[in-house]
mmCIF file with all atom_site columns, C-alpha atoms in Angstrom:
data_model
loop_
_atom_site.group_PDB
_atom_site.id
_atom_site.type_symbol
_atom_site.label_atom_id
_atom_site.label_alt_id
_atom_site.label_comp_id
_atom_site.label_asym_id
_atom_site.label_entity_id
_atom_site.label_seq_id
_atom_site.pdbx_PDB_ins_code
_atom_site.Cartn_x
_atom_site.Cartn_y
_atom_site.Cartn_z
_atom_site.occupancy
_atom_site.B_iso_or_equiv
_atom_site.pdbx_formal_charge
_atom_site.auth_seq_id
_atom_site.auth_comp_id
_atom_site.auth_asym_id
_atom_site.auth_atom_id
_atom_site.pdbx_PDB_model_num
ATOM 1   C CA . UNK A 1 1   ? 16.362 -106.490 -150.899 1.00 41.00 ? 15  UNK A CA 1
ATOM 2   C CA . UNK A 1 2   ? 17.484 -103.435 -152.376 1.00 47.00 ? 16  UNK A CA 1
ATOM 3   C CA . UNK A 1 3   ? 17.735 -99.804  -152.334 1.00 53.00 ? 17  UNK A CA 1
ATOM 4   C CA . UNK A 1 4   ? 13.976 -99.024  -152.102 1.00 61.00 ? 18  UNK A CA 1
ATOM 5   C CA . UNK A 1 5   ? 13.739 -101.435 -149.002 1.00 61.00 ? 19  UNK A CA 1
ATOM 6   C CA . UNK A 1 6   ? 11.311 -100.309 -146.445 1.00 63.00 ? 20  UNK A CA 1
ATOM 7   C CA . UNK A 1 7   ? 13.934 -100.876 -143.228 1.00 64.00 ? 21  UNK A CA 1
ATOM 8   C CA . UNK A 1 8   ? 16.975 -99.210  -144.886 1.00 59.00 ? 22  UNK A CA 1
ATOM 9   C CA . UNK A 1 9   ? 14.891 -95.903  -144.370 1.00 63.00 ? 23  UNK A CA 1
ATOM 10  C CA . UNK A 1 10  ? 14.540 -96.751  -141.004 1.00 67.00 ? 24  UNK A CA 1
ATOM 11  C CA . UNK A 1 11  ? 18.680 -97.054  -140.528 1.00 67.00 ? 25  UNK A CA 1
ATOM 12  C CA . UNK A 1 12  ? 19.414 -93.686  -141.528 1.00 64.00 ? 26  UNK A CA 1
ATOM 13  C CA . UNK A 1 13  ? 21.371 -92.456  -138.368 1.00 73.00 ? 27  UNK A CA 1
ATOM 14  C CA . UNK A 1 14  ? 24.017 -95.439  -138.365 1.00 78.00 ? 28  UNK A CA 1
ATOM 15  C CA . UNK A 1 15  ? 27.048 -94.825  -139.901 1.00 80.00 ? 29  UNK A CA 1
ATOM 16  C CA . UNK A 1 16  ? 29.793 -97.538  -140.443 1.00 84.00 ? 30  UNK A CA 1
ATOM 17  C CA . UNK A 1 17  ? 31.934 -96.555  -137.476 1.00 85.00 ? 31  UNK A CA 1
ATOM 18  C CA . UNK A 1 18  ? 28.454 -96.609  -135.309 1.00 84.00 ? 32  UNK A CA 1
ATOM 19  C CA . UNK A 1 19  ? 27.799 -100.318 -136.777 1.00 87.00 ? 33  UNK A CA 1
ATOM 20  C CA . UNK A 1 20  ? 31.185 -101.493 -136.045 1.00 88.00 ? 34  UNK A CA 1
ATOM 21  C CA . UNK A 1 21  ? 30.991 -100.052 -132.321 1.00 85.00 ? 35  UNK A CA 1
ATOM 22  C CA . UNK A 1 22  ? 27.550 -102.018 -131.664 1.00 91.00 ? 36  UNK A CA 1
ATOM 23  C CA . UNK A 1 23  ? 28.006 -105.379 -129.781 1.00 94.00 ? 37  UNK A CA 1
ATOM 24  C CA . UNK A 1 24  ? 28.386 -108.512 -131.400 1.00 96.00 ? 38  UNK A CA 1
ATOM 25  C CA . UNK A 1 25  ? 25.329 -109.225 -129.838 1.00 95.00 ? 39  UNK A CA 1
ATOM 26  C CA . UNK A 1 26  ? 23.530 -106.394 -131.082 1.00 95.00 ? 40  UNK A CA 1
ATOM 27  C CA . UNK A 1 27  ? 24.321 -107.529 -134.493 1.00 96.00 ? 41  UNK A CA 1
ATOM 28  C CA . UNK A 1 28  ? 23.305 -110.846 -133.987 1.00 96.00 ? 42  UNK A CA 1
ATOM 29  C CA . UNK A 1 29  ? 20.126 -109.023 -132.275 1.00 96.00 ? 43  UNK A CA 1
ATOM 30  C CA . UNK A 1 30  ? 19.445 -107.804 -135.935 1.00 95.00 ? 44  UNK A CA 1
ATOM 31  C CA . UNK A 1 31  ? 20.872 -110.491 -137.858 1.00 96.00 ? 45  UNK A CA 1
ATOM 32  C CA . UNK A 1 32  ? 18.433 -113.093 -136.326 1.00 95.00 ? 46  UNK A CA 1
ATOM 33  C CA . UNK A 1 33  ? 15.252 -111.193 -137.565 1.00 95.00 ? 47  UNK A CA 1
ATOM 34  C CA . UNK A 1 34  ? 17.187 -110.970 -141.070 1.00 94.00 ? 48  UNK A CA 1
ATOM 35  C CA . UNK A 1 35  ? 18.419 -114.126 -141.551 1.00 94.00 ? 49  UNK A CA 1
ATOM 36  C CA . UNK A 1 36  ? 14.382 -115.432 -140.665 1.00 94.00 ? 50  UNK A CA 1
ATOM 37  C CA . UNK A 1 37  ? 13.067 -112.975 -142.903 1.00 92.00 ? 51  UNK A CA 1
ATOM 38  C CA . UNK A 1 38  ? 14.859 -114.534 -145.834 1.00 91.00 ? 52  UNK A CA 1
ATOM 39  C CA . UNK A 1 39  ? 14.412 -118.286 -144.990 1.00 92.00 ? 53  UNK A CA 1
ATOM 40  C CA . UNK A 1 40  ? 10.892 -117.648 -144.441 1.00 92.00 ? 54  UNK A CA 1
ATOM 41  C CA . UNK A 1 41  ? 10.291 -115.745 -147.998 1.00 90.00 ? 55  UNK A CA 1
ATOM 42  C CA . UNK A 1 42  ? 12.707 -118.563 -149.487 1.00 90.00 ? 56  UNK A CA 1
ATOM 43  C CA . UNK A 1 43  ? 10.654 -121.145 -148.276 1.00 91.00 ? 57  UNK A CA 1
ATOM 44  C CA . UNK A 1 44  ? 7.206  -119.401 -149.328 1.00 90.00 ? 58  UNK A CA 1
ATOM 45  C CA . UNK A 1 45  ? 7.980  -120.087 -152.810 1.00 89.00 ? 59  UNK A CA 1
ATOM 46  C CA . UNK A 1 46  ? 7.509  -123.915 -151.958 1.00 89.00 ? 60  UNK A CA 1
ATOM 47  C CA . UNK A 1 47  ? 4.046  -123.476 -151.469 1.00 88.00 ? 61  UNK A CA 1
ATOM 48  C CA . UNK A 1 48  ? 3.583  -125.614 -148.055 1.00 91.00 ? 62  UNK A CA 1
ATOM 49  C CA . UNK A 1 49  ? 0.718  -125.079 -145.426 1.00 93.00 ? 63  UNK A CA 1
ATOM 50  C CA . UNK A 1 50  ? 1.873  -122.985 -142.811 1.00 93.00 ? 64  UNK A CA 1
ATOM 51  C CA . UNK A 1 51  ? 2.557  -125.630 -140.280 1.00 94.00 ? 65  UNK A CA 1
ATOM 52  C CA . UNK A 1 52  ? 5.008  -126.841 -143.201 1.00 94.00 ? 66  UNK A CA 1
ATOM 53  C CA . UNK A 1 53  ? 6.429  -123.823 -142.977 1.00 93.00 ? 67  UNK A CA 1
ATOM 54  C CA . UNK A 1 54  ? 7.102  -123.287 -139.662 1.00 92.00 ? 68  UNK A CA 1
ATOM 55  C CA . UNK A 1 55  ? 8.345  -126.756 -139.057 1.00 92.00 ? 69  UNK A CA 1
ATOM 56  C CA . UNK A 1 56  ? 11.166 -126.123 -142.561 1.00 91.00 ? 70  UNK A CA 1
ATOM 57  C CA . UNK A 1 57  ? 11.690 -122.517 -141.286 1.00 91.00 ? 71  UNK A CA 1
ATOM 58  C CA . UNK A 1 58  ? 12.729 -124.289 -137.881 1.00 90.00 ? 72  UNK A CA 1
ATOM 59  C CA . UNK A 1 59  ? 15.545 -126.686 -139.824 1.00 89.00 ? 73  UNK A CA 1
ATOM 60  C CA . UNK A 1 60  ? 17.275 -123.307 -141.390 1.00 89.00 ? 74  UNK A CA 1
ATOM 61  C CA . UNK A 1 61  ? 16.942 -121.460 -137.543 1.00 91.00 ? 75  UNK A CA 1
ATOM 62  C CA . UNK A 1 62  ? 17.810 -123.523 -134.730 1.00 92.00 ? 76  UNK A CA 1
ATOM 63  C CA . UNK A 1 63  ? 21.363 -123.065 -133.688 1.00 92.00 ? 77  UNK A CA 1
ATOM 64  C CA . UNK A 1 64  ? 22.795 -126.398 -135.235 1.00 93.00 ? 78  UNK A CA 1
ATOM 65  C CA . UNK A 1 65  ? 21.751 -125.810 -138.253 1.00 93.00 ? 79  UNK A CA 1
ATOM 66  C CA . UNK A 1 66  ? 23.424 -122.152 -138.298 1.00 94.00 ? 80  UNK A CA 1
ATOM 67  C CA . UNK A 1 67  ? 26.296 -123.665 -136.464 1.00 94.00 ? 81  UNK A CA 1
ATOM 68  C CA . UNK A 1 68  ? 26.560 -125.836 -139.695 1.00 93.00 ? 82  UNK A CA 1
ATOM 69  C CA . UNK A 1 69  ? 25.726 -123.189 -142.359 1.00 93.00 ? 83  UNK A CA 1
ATOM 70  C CA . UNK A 1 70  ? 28.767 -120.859 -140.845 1.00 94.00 ? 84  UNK A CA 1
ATOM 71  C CA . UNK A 1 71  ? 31.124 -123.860 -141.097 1.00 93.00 ? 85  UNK A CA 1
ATOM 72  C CA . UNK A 1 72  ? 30.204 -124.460 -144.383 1.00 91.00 ? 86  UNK A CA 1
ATOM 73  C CA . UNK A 1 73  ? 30.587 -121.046 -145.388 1.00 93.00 ? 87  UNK A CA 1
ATOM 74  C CA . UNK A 1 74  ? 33.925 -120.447 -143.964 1.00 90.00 ? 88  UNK A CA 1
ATOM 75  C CA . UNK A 1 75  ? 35.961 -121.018 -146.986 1.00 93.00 ? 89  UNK A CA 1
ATOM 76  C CA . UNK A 1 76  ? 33.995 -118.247 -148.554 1.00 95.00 ? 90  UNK A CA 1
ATOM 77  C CA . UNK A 1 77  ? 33.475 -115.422 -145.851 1.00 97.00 ? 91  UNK A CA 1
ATOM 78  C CA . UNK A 1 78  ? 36.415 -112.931 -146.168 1.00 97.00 ? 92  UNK A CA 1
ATOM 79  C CA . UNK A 1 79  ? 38.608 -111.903 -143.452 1.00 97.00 ? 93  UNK A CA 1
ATOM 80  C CA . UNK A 1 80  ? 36.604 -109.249 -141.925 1.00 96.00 ? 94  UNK A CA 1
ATOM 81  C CA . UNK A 1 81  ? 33.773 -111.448 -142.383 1.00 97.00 ? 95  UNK A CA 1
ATOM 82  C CA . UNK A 1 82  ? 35.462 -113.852 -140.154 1.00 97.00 ? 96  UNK A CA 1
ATOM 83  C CA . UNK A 1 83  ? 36.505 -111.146 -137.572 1.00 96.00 ? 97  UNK A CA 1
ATOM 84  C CA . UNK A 1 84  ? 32.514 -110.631 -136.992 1.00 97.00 ? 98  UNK A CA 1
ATOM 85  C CA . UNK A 1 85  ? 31.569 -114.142 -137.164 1.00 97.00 ? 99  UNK A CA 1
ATOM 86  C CA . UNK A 1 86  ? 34.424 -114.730 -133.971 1.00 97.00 ? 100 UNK A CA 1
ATOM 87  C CA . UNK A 1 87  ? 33.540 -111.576 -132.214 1.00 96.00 ? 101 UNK A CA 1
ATOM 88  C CA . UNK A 1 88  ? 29.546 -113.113 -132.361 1.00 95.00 ? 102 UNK A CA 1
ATOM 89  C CA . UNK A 1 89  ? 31.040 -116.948 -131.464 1.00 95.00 ? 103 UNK A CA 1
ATOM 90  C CA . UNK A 1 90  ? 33.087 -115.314 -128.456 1.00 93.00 ? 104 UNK A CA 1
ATOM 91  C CA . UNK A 1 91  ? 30.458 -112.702 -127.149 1.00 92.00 ? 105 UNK A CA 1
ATOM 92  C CA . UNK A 1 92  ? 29.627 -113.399 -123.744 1.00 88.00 ? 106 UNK A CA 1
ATOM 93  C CA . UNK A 1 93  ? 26.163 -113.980 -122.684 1.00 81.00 ? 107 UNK A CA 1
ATOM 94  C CA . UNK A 1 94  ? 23.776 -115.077 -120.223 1.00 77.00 ? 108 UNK A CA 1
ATOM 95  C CA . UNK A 1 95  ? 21.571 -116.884 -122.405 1.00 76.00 ? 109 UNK A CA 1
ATOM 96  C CA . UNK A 1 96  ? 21.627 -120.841 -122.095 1.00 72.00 ? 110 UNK A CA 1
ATOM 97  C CA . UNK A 1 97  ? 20.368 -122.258 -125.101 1.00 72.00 ? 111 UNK A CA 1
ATOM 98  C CA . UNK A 1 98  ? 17.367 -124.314 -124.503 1.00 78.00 ? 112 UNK A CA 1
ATOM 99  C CA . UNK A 1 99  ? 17.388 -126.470 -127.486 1.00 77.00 ? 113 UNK A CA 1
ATOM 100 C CA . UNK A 1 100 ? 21.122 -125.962 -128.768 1.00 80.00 ? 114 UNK A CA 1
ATOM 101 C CA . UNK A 1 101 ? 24.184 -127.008 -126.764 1.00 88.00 ? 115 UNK A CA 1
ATOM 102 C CA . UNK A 1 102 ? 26.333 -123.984 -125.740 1.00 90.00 ? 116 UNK A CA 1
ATOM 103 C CA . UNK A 1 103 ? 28.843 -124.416 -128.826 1.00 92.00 ? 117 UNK A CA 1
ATOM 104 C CA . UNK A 1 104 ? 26.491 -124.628 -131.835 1.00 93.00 ? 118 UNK A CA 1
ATOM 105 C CA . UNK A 1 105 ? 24.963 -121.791 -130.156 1.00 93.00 ? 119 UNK A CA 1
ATOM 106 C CA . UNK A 1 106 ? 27.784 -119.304 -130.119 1.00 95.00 ? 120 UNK A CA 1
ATOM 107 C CA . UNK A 1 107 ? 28.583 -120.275 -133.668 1.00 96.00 ? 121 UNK A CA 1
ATOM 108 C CA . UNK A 1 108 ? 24.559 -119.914 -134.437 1.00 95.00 ? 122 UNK A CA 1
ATOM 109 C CA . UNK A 1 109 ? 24.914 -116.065 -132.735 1.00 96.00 ? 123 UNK A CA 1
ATOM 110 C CA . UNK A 1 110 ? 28.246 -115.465 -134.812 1.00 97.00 ? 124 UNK A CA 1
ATOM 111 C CA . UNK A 1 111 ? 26.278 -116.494 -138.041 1.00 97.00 ? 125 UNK A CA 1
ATOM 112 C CA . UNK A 1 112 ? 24.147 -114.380 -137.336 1.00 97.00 ? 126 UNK A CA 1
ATOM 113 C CA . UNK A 1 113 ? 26.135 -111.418 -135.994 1.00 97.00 ? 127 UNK A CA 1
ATOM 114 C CA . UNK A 1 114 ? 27.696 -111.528 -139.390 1.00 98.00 ? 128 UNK A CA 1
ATOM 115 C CA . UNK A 1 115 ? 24.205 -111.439 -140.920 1.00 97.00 ? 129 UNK A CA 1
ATOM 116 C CA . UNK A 1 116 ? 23.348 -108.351 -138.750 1.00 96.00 ? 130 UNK A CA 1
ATOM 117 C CA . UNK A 1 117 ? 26.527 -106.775 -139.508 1.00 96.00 ? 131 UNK A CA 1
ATOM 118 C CA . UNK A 1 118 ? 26.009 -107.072 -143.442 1.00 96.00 ? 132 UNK A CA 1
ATOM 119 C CA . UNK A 1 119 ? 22.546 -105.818 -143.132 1.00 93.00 ? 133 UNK A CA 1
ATOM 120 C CA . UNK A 1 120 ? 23.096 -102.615 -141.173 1.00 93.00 ? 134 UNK A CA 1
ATOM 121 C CA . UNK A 1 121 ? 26.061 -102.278 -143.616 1.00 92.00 ? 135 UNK A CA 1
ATOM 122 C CA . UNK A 1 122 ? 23.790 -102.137 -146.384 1.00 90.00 ? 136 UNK A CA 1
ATOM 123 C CA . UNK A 1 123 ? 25.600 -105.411 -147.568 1.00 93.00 ? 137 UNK A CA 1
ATOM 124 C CA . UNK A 1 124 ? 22.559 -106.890 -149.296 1.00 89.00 ? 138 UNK A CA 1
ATOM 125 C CA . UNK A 1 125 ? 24.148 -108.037 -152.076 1.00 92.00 ? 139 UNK A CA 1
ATOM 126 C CA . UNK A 1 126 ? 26.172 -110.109 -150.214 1.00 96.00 ? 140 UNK A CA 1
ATOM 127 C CA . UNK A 1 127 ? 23.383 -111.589 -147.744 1.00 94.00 ? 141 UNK A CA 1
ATOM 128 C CA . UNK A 1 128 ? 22.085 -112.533 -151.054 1.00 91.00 ? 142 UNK A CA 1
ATOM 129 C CA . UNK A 1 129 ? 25.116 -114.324 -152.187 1.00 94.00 ? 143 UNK A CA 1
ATOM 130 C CA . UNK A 1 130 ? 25.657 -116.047 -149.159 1.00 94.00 ? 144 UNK A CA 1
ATOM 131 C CA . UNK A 1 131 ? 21.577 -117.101 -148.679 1.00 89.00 ? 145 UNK A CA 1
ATOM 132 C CA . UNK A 1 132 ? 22.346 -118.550 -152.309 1.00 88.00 ? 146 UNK A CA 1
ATOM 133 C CA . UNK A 1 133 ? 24.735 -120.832 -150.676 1.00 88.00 ? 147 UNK A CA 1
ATOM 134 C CA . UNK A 1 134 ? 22.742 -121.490 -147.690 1.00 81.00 ? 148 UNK A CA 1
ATOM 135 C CA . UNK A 1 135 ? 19.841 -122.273 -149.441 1.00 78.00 ? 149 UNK A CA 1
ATOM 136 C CA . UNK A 1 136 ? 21.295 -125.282 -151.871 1.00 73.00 ? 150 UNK A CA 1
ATOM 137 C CA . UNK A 1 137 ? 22.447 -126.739 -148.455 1.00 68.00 ? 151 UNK A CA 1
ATOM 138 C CA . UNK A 1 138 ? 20.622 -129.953 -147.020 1.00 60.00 ? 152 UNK A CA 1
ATOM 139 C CA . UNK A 1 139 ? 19.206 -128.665 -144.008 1.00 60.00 ? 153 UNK A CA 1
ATOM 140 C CA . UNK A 1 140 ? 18.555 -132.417 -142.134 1.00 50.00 ? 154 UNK A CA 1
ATOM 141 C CA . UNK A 1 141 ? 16.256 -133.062 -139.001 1.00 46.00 ? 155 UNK A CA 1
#
């Protein structure tokens, strides 16, 4: 990502103070189509049929797995970082999970909340920092 990314041009009327008044859930909205965009280019380089694909893409998506990655990544996320990831973790909603149970699930939308949050911020950098982390995790199952 970078500064002649196609989407930033796109986000031209959010300022910070607008991106810090959306919903945690808008930001996880955002940060859900982010975070898939990356695993799925990350995983491209592996050079697997596309049913491979989908089936690794799955591992790094489902909320367990990004209930996992934000514990994991805890140590590292800074303070505001954290704010976003709790605001996302304690949203309420009226989704029930169908493959998740209800806590990995919250985590999974704070994960990616924070991801959301990052992106609109123009944060790339740091997606790209933490994805680096992300990525040399063991994603099981």
């Amino acid at each position: 990502m970078g500064e002649n990314n196609l989407f930033r041009k796109m986000n031209t009327e959010l300022n910070a103070e607008d991106i810090t008044m959306l919903s945690p859930l808008q930001l996880a909205y955002i940060g859900d189509a982010v975070y898939e965009l990356f695993v799925r280019t990350y995983l491209l380089e592996k050079k697997l049929s596309v049913k491979e694909l989908h089936k690794s893409t799955i591992k790094y998506v489902r909320a367990e797995a990004q209930a996992n990655i934000v514990h994991i990544l805890d140590d590292v996320l800074t303070e505001e970082e954290q704010i976003i990831v709790k605001k996302g973790r304690n949203a309420k909603t009226n989704t029930m999970p169908k493959n998740a149970n209800m806590i990995d699930y919250k985590y999974a939308t704070g994960f990616e909340a924070l991801i959301g949050y990052l992106y609109l911020m123009g944060k790339d950098s740091r997606i790209e920092e933490l994805f680096e982390l992300v990525s040399n995790i063991e994603i099981n199952k």
